[in-house]
mmCIF file of C-alpha atoms in Angstrom:
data_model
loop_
_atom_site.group_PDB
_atom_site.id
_atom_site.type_symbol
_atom_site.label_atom_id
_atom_site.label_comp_id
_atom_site.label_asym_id
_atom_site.label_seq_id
_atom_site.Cartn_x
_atom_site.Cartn_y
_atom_site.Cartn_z
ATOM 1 C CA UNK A 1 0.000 0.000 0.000
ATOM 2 C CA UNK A 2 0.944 3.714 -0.562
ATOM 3 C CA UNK A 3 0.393 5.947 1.430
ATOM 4 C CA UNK A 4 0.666 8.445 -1.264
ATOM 5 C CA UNK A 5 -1.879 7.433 -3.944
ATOM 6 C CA UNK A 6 -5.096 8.329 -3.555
ATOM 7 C CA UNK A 7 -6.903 4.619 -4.313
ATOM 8 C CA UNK A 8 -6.040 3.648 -0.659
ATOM 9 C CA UNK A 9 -7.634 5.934 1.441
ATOM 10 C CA UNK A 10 -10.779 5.676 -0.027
ATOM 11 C CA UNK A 11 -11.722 2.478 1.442
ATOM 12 C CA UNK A 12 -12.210 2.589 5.444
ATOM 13 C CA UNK A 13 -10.422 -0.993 5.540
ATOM 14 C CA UNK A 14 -6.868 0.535 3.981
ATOM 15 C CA UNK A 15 -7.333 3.645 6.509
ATOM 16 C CA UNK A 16 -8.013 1.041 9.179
ATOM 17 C CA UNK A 17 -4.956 -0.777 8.472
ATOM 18 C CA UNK A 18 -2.557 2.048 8.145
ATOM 19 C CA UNK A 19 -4.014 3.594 11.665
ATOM 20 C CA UNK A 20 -2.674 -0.019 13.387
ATOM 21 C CA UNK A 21 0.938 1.681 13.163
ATOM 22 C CA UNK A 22 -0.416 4.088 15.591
ATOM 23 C CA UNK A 23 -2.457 2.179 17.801
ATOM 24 C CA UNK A 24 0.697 0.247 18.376
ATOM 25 C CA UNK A 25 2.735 3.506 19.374
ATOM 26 C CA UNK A 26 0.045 4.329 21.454
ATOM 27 C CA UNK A 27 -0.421 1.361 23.703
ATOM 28 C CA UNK A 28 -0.941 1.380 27.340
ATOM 29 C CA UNK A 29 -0.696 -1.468 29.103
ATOM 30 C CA UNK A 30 -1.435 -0.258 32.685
ATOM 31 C CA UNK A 31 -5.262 -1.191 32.872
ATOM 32 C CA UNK A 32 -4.586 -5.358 31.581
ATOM 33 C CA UNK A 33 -2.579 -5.656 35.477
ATOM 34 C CA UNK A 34 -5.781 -5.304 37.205
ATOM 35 C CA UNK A 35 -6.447 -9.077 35.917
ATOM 36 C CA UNK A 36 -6.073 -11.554 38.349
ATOM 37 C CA UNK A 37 -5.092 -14.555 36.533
ATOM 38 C CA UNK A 38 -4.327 -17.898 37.752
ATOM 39 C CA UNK A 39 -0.858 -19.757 37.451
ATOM 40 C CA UNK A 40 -1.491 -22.494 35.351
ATOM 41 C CA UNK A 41 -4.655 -23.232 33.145
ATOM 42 C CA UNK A 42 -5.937 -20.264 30.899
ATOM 43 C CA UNK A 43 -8.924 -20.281 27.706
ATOM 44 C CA UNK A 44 -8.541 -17.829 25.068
ATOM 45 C CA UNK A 45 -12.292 -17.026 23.081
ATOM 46 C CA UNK A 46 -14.192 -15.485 20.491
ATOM 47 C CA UNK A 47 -15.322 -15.772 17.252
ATOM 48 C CA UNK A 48 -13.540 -15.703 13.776
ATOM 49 C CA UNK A 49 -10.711 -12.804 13.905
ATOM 50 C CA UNK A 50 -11.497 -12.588 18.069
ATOM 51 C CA UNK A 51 -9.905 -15.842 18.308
ATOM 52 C CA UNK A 52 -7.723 -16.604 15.376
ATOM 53 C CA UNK A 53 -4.597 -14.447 15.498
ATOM 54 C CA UNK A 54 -4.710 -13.191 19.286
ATOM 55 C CA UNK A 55 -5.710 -16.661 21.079
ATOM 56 C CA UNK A 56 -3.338 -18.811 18.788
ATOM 57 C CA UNK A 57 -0.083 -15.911 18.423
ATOM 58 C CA UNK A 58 -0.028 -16.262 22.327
ATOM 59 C CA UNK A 59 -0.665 -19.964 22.734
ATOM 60 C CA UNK A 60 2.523 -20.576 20.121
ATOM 61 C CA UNK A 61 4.517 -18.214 22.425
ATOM 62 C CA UNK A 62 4.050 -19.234 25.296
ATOM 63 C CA UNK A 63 4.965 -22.853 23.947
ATOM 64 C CA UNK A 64 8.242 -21.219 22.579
ATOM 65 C CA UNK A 65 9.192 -19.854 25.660
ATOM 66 C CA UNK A 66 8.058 -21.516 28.250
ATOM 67 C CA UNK A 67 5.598 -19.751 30.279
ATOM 68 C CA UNK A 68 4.077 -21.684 33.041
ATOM 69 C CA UNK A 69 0.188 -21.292 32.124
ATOM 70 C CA UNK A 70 -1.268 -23.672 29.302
ATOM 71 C CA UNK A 71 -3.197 -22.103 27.072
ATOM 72 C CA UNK A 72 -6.347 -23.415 25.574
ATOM 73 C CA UNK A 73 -7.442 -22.013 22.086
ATOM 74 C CA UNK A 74 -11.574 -22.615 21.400
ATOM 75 C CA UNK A 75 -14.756 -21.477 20.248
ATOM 76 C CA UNK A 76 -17.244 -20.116 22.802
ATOM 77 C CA UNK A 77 -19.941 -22.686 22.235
ATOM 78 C CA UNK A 78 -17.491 -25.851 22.063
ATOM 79 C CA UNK A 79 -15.502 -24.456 25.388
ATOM 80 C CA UNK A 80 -19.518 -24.452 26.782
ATOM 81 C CA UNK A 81 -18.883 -28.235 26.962
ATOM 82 C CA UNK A 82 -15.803 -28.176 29.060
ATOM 83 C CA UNK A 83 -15.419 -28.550 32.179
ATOM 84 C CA UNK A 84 -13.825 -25.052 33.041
ATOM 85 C CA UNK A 85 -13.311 -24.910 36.603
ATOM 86 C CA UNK A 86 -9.658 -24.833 36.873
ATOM 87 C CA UNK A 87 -9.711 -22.095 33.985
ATOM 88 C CA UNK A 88 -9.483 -18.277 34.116
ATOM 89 C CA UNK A 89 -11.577 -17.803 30.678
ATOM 90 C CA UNK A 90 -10.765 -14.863 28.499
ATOM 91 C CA UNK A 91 -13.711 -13.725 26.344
ATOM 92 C CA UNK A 92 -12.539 -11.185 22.994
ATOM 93 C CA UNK A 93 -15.280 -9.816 21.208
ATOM 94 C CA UNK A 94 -15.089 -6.783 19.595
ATOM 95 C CA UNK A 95 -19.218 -5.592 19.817
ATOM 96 C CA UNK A 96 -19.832 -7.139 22.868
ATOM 97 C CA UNK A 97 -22.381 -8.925 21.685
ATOM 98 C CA UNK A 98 -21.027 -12.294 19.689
ATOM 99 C CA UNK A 99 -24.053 -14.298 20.821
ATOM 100 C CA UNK A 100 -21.361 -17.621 21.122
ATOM 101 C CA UNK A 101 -19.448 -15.097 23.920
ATOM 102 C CA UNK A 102 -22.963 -14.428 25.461
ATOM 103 C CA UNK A 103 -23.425 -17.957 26.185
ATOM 104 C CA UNK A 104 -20.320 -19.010 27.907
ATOM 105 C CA UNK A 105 -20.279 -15.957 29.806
ATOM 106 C CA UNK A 106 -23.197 -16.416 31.459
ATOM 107 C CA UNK A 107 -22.626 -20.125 31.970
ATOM 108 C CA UNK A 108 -19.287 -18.863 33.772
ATOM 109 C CA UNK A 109 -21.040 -16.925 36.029
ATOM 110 C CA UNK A 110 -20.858 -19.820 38.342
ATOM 111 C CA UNK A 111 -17.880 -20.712 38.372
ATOM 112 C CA UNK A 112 -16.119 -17.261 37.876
ATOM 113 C CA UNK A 113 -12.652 -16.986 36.707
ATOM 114 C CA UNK A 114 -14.388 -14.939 33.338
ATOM 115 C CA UNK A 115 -12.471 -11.434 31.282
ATOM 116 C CA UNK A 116 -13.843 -9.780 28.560
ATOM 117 C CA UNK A 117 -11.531 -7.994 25.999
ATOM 118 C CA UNK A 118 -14.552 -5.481 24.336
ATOM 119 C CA UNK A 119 -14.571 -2.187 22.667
ATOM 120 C CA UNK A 120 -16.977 -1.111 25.207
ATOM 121 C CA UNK A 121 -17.091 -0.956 28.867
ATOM 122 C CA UNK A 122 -18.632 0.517 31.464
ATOM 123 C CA UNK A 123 -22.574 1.601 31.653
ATOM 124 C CA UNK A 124 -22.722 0.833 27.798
ATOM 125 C CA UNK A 125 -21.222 -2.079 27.891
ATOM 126 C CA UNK A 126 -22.785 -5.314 26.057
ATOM 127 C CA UNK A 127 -23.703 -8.290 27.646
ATOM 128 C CA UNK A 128 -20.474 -9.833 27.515
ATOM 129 C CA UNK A 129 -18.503 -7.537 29.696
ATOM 130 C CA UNK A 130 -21.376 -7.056 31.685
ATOM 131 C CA UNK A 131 -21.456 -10.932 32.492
ATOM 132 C CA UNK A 132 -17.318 -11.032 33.158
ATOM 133 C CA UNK A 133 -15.578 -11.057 36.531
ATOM 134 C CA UNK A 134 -13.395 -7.815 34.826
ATOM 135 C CA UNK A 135 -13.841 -6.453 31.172
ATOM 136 C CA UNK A 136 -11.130 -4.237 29.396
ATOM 137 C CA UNK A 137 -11.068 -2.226 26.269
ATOM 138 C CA UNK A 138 -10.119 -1.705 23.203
ATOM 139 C CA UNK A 139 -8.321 1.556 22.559
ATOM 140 C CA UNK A 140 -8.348 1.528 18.768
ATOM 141 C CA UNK A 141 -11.287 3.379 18.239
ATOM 142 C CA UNK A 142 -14.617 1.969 15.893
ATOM 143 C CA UNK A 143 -14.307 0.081 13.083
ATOM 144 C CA UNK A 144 -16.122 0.853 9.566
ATOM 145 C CA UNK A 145 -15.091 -1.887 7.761
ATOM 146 C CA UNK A 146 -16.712 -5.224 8.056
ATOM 147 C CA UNK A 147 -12.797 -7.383 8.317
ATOM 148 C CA UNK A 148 -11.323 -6.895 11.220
ATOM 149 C CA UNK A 149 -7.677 -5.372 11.446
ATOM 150 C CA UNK A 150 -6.509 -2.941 13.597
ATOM 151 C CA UNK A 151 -8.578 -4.571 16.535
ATOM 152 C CA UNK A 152 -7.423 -8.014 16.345
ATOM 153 C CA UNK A 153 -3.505 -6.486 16.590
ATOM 154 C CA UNK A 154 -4.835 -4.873 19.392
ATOM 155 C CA UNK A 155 -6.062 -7.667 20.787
ATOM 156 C CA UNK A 156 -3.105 -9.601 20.311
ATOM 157 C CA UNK A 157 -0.954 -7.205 21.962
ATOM 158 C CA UNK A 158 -2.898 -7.290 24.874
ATOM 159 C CA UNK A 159 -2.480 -11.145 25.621
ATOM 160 C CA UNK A 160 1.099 -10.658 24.656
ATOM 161 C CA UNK A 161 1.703 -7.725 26.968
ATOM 162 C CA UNK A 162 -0.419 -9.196 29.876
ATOM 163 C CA UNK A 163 1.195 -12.550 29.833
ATOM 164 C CA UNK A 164 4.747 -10.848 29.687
ATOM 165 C CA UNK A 165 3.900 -8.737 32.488
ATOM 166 C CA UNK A 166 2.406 -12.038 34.645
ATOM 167 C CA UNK A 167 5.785 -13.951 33.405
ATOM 168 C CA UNK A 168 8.448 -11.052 34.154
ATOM 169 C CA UNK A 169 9.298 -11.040 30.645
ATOM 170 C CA UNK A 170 10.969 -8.328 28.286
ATOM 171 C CA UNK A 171 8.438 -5.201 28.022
ATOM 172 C CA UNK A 172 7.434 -4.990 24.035
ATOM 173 C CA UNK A 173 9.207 -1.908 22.145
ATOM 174 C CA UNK A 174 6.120 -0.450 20.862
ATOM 175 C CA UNK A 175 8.191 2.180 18.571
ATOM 176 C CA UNK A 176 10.080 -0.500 16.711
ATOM 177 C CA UNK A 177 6.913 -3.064 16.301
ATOM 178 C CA UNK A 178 5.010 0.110 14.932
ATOM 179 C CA UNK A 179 7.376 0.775 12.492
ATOM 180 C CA UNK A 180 7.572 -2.905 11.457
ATOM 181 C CA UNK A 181 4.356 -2.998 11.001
ATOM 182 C CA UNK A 182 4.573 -0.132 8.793
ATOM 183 C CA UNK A 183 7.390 -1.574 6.568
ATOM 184 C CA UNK A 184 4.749 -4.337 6.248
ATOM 185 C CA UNK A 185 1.754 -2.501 5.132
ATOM 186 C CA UNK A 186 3.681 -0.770 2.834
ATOM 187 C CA UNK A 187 6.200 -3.624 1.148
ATOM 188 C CA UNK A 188 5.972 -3.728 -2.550
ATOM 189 C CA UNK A 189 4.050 -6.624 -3.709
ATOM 190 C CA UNK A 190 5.156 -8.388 -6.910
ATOM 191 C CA UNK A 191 2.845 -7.157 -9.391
ATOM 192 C CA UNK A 192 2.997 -10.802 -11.387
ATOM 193 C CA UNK A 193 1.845 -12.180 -8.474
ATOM 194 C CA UNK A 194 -1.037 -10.025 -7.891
ATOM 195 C CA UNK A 195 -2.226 -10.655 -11.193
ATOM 196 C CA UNK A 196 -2.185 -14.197 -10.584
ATOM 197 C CA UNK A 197 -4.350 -13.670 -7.245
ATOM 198 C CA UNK A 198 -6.420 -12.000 -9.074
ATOM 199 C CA UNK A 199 -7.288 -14.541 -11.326
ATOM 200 C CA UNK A 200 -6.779 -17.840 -9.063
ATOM 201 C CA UNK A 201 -10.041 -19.371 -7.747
ATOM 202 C CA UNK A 202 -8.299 -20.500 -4.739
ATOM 203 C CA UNK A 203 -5.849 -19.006 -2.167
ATOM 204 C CA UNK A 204 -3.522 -21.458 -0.110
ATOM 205 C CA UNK A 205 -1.633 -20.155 3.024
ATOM 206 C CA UNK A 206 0.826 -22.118 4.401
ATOM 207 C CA UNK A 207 2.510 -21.328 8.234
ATOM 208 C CA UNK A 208 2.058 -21.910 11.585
ATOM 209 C CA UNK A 209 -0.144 -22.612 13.447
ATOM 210 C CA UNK A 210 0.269 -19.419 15.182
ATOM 211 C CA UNK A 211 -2.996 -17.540 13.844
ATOM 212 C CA UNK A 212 -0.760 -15.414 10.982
ATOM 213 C CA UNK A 213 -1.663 -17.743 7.872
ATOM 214 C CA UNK A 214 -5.281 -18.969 9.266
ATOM 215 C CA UNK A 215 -5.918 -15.193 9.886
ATOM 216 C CA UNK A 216 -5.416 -14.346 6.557
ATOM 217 C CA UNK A 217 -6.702 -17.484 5.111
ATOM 218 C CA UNK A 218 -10.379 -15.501 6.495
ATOM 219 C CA UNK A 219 -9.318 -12.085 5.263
ATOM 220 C CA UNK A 220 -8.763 -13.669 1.986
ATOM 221 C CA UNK A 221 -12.971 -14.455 1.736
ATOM 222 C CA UNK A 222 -13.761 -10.635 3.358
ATOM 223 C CA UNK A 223 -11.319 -8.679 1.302
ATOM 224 C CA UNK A 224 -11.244 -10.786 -2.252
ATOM 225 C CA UNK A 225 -14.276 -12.711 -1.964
ATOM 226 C CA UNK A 226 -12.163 -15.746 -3.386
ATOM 227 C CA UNK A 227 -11.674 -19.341 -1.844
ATOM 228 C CA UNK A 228 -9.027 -19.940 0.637
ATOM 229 C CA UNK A 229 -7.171 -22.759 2.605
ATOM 230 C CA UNK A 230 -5.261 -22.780 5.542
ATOM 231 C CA UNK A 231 -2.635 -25.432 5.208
ATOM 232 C CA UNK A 232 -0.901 -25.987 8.803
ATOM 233 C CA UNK A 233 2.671 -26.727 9.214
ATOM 234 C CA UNK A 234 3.805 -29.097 6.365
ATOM 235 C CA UNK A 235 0.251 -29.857 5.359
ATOM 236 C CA UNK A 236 1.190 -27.696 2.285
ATOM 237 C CA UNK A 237 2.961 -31.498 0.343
ATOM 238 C CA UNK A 238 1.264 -33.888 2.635
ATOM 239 C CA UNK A 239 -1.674 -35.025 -0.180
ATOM 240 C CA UNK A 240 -3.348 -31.833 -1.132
ATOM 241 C CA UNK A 241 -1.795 -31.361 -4.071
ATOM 242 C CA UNK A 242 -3.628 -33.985 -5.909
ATOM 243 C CA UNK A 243 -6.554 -31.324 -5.757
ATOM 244 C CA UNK A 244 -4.436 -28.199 -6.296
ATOM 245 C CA UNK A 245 -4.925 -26.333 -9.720
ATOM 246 C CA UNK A 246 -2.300 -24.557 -11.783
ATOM 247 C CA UNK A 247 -4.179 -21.435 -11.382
ATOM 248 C CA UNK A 248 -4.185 -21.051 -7.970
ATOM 249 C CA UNK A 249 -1.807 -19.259 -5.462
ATOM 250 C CA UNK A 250 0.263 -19.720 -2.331
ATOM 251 C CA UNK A 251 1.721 -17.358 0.181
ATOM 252 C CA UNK A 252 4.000 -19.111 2.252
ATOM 253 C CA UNK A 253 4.311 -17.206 5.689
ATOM 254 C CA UNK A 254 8.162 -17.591 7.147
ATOM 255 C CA UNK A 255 8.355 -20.836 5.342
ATOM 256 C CA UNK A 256 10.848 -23.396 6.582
ATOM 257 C CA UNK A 257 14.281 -23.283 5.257
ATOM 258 C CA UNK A 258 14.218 -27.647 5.006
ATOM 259 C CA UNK A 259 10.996 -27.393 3.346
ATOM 260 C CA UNK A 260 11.337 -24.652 0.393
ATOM 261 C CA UNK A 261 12.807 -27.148 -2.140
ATOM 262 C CA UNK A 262 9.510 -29.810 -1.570
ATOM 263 C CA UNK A 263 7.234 -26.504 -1.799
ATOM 264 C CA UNK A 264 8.997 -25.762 -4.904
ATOM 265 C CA UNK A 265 9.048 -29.304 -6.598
ATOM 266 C CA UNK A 266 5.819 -30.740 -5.351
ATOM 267 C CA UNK A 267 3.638 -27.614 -5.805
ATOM 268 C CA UNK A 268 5.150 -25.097 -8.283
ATOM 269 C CA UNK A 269 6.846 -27.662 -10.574
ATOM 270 C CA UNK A 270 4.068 -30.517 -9.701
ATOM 271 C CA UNK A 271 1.332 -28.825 -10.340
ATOM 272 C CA UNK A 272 2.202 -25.228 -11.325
ATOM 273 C CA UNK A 273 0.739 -23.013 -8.756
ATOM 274 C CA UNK A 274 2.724 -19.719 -8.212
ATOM 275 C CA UNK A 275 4.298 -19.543 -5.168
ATOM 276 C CA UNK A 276 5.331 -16.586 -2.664
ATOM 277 C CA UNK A 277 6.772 -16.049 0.821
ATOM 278 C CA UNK A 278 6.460 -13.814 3.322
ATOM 279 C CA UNK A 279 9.989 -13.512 5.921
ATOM 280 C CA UNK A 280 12.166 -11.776 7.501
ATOM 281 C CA UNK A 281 14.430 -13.586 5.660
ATOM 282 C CA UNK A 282 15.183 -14.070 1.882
ATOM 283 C CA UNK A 283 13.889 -17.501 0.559
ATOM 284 C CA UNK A 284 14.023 -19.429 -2.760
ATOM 285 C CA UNK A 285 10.485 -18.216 -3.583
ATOM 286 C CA UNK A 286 9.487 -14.517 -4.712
ATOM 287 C CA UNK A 287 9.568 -13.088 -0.861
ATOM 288 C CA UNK A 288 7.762 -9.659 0.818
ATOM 289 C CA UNK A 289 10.897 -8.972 3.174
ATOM 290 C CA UNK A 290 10.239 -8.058 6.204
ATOM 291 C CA UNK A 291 12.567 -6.467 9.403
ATOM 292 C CA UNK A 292 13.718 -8.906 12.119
ATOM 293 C CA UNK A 293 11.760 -8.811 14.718
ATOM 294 C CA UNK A 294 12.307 -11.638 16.661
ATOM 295 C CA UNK A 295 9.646 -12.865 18.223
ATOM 296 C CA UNK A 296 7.324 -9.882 17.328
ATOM 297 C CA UNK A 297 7.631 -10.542 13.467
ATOM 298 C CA UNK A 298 4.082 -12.420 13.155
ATOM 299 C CA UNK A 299 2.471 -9.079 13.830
ATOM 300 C CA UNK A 300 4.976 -7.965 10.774
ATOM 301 C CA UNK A 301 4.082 -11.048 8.675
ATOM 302 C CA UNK A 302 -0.269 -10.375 9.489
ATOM 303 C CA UNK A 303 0.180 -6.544 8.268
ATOM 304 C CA UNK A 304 2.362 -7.798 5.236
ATOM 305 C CA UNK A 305 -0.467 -10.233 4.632
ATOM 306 C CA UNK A 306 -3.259 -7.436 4.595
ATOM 307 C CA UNK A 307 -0.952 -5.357 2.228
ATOM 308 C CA UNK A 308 -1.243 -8.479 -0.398
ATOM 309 C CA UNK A 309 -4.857 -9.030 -0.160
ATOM 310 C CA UNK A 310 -5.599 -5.718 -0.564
ATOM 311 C CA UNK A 311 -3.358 -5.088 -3.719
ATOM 312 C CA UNK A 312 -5.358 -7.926 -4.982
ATOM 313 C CA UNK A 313 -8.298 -6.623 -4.195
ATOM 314 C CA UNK A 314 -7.814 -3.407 -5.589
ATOM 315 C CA UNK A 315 -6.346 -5.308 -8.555
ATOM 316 C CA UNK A 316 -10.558 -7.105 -8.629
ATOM 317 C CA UNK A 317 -12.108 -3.973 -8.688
ATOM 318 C CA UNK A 318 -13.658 -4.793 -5.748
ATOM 319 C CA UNK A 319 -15.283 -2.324 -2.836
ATOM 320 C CA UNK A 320 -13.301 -3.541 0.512
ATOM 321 C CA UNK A 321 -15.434 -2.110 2.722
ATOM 322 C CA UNK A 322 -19.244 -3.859 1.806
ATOM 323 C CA UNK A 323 -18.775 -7.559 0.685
ATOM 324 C CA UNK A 324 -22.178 -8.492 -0.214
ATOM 325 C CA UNK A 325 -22.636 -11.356 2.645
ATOM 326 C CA UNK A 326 -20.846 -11.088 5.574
ATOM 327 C CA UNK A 327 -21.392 -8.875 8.606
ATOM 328 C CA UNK A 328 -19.429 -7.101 10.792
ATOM 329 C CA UNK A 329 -20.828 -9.230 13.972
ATOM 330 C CA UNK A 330 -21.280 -12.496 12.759
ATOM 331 C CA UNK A 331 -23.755 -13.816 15.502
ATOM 332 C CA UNK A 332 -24.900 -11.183 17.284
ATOM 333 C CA UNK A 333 -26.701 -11.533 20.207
ATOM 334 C CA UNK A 334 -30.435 -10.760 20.669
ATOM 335 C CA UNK A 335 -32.511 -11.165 23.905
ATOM 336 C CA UNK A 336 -35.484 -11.633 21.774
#
């Protein structure tokens, strides 16, 4: 994205996006240490982009570096059915109002141990927070557009920052992450590529499973309104290609070094899909390059990842801000 040409500021969603760079310099942390949290057991909820990149970033670094809680990553309706007791639950819903959250706060109410992480609190609050033990907000101000983006780094951050702060860990430097995240948004995109996004009737992401690639793998339906697969780990040349087409795409986030030269022989020679990578490193493949972060780079890698959807959506013609189906609150709740 540039800053500089007119064609992205017309769309709330590319505002939205660029405005994360500041919502990351403007963090404050000091209202998450009023949480009391328990030492060990620890469910992360909410629905779609709620859950996705903030519940599974933080349960992939905590594995990485040991904390002490475990972290449990799950719908609100599915966690309904577990036994929870042992659990401090963390509820993230944007409006309040996700009727899944609704549910399994209430349930909670007897057995406590419930947060909300809402853009509202207080006496407007919706019946999420209201439910909770303790409810924080969201300082990123509204969204207009219906994907979510500058919330769910928001959100992110503060399970990252909270769980450093609980751990003793390193604070986060929230000047250098904001201008990573900046270097993302605004990384040139191969213009080859986009073309072939543009014309692919499927999407592939291949990564983690740290919520960057499944993240996107739902921005892909919001922002192109094209088919899209999340393929976990090394799923990417464990059987799927017998279904891949040479007209599709896929963006390979941080791929691993040991696994470049399958990608490449299985995928783009096998079948002929075009391949590209997003890293902090340079790789064998086309790559967006992005700085080293460490262990903050899969915020880098999720802004990088909005920058190529929305070159390709441009590239479709197509109005980011009203696809024709989906809603900004999926399920929302209703007392009638």
């Amino acid at each position: 994205m540039n800053r500089q040409e007119k064609t992205y500021g017309v769309f709330a969603l590319t505002r939205e996006m660029l405005e994360t760079v500041n919502v990351v310099k403007a963090f404050q942390a000091d209202s998450l240490r009023q949480i009391a949290l328990p030492e060990k057991h620890v469910l992360l909820t909410g629905e779609g982009s709620s859950r996705i990149f903030p519940g599974k970033h933080l349960a992939a670094l905590a594995a990485a570096k040991a904390y002490p809680q475990s972290f449990l990553v799950q719908g609100a309706l599915e966690a309904c059915e577990y036994d929870l007791r042992d659990y401090h639950v963390v509820i993230a819903s944007n409006s309040g109002r996700t009727a899944e959250g609704v549910t399994l706060a209430r349930q909670l109410r007897e057995t406590g141990g419930c947060s909300a992480v809402t853009a509202v609190v207080g006496d407007t609050a919706g019946p999420i927070a209201t439910a909770a033990d303790y409810a924080v907000g969201l300082q990123c101000g509204a969204e207009e557009a219906v994907a979510a983006t500058k919330s769910v780094i928001e959100q992110a951050l503060m399970y990252d920052v909270l769980f450093r702060h609980v751990n003793g860990r390193q604070e986060i430097a929230y000047a250098a992450l904001a201008e990573g995240i900046e270097a993302a948004l605004t990384a040139n995109v191969d213009t080859q590529f986009v073309e072939r996004m543009a014309a692919a009737p499927t999407i592939y992401f291949s990564g983690r499973n740290n919520g960057v690639a499944e993240e996107l793998t739902l921005k892909t339906n919001e922002i192109t309104r094209k088919k899209s697969d999340f393929l976990e780990g090394t799923y990417a040349v464990h059987g799927i290609e017998e279904v891949m087409q040479s007209d599709e795409v896929l963006i390979a986030i941080d791929p691993y070094p040991e696994q470049e030269e399958k990608l490449r022989r299985v995928l783009a020679e096998g079948v002929g899909l075009s391949i590209v990578a997003v890293s902090h490193r340079d790789t064998s493949f086309p790559t967006v390059k992005l700085p080293d972060l460490g262990v903050l780079n899969p915020y880098l890698q999720l802004a990088a990842g909005w920058n190529i959807l929305v070159e390709a959506g441009l590239k479709l013609g197509i109005d980011l801000d009203k696809p024709q189906r989906a809603r900004k609150v999926g399920n929302e709740y209703s007392a009638n």
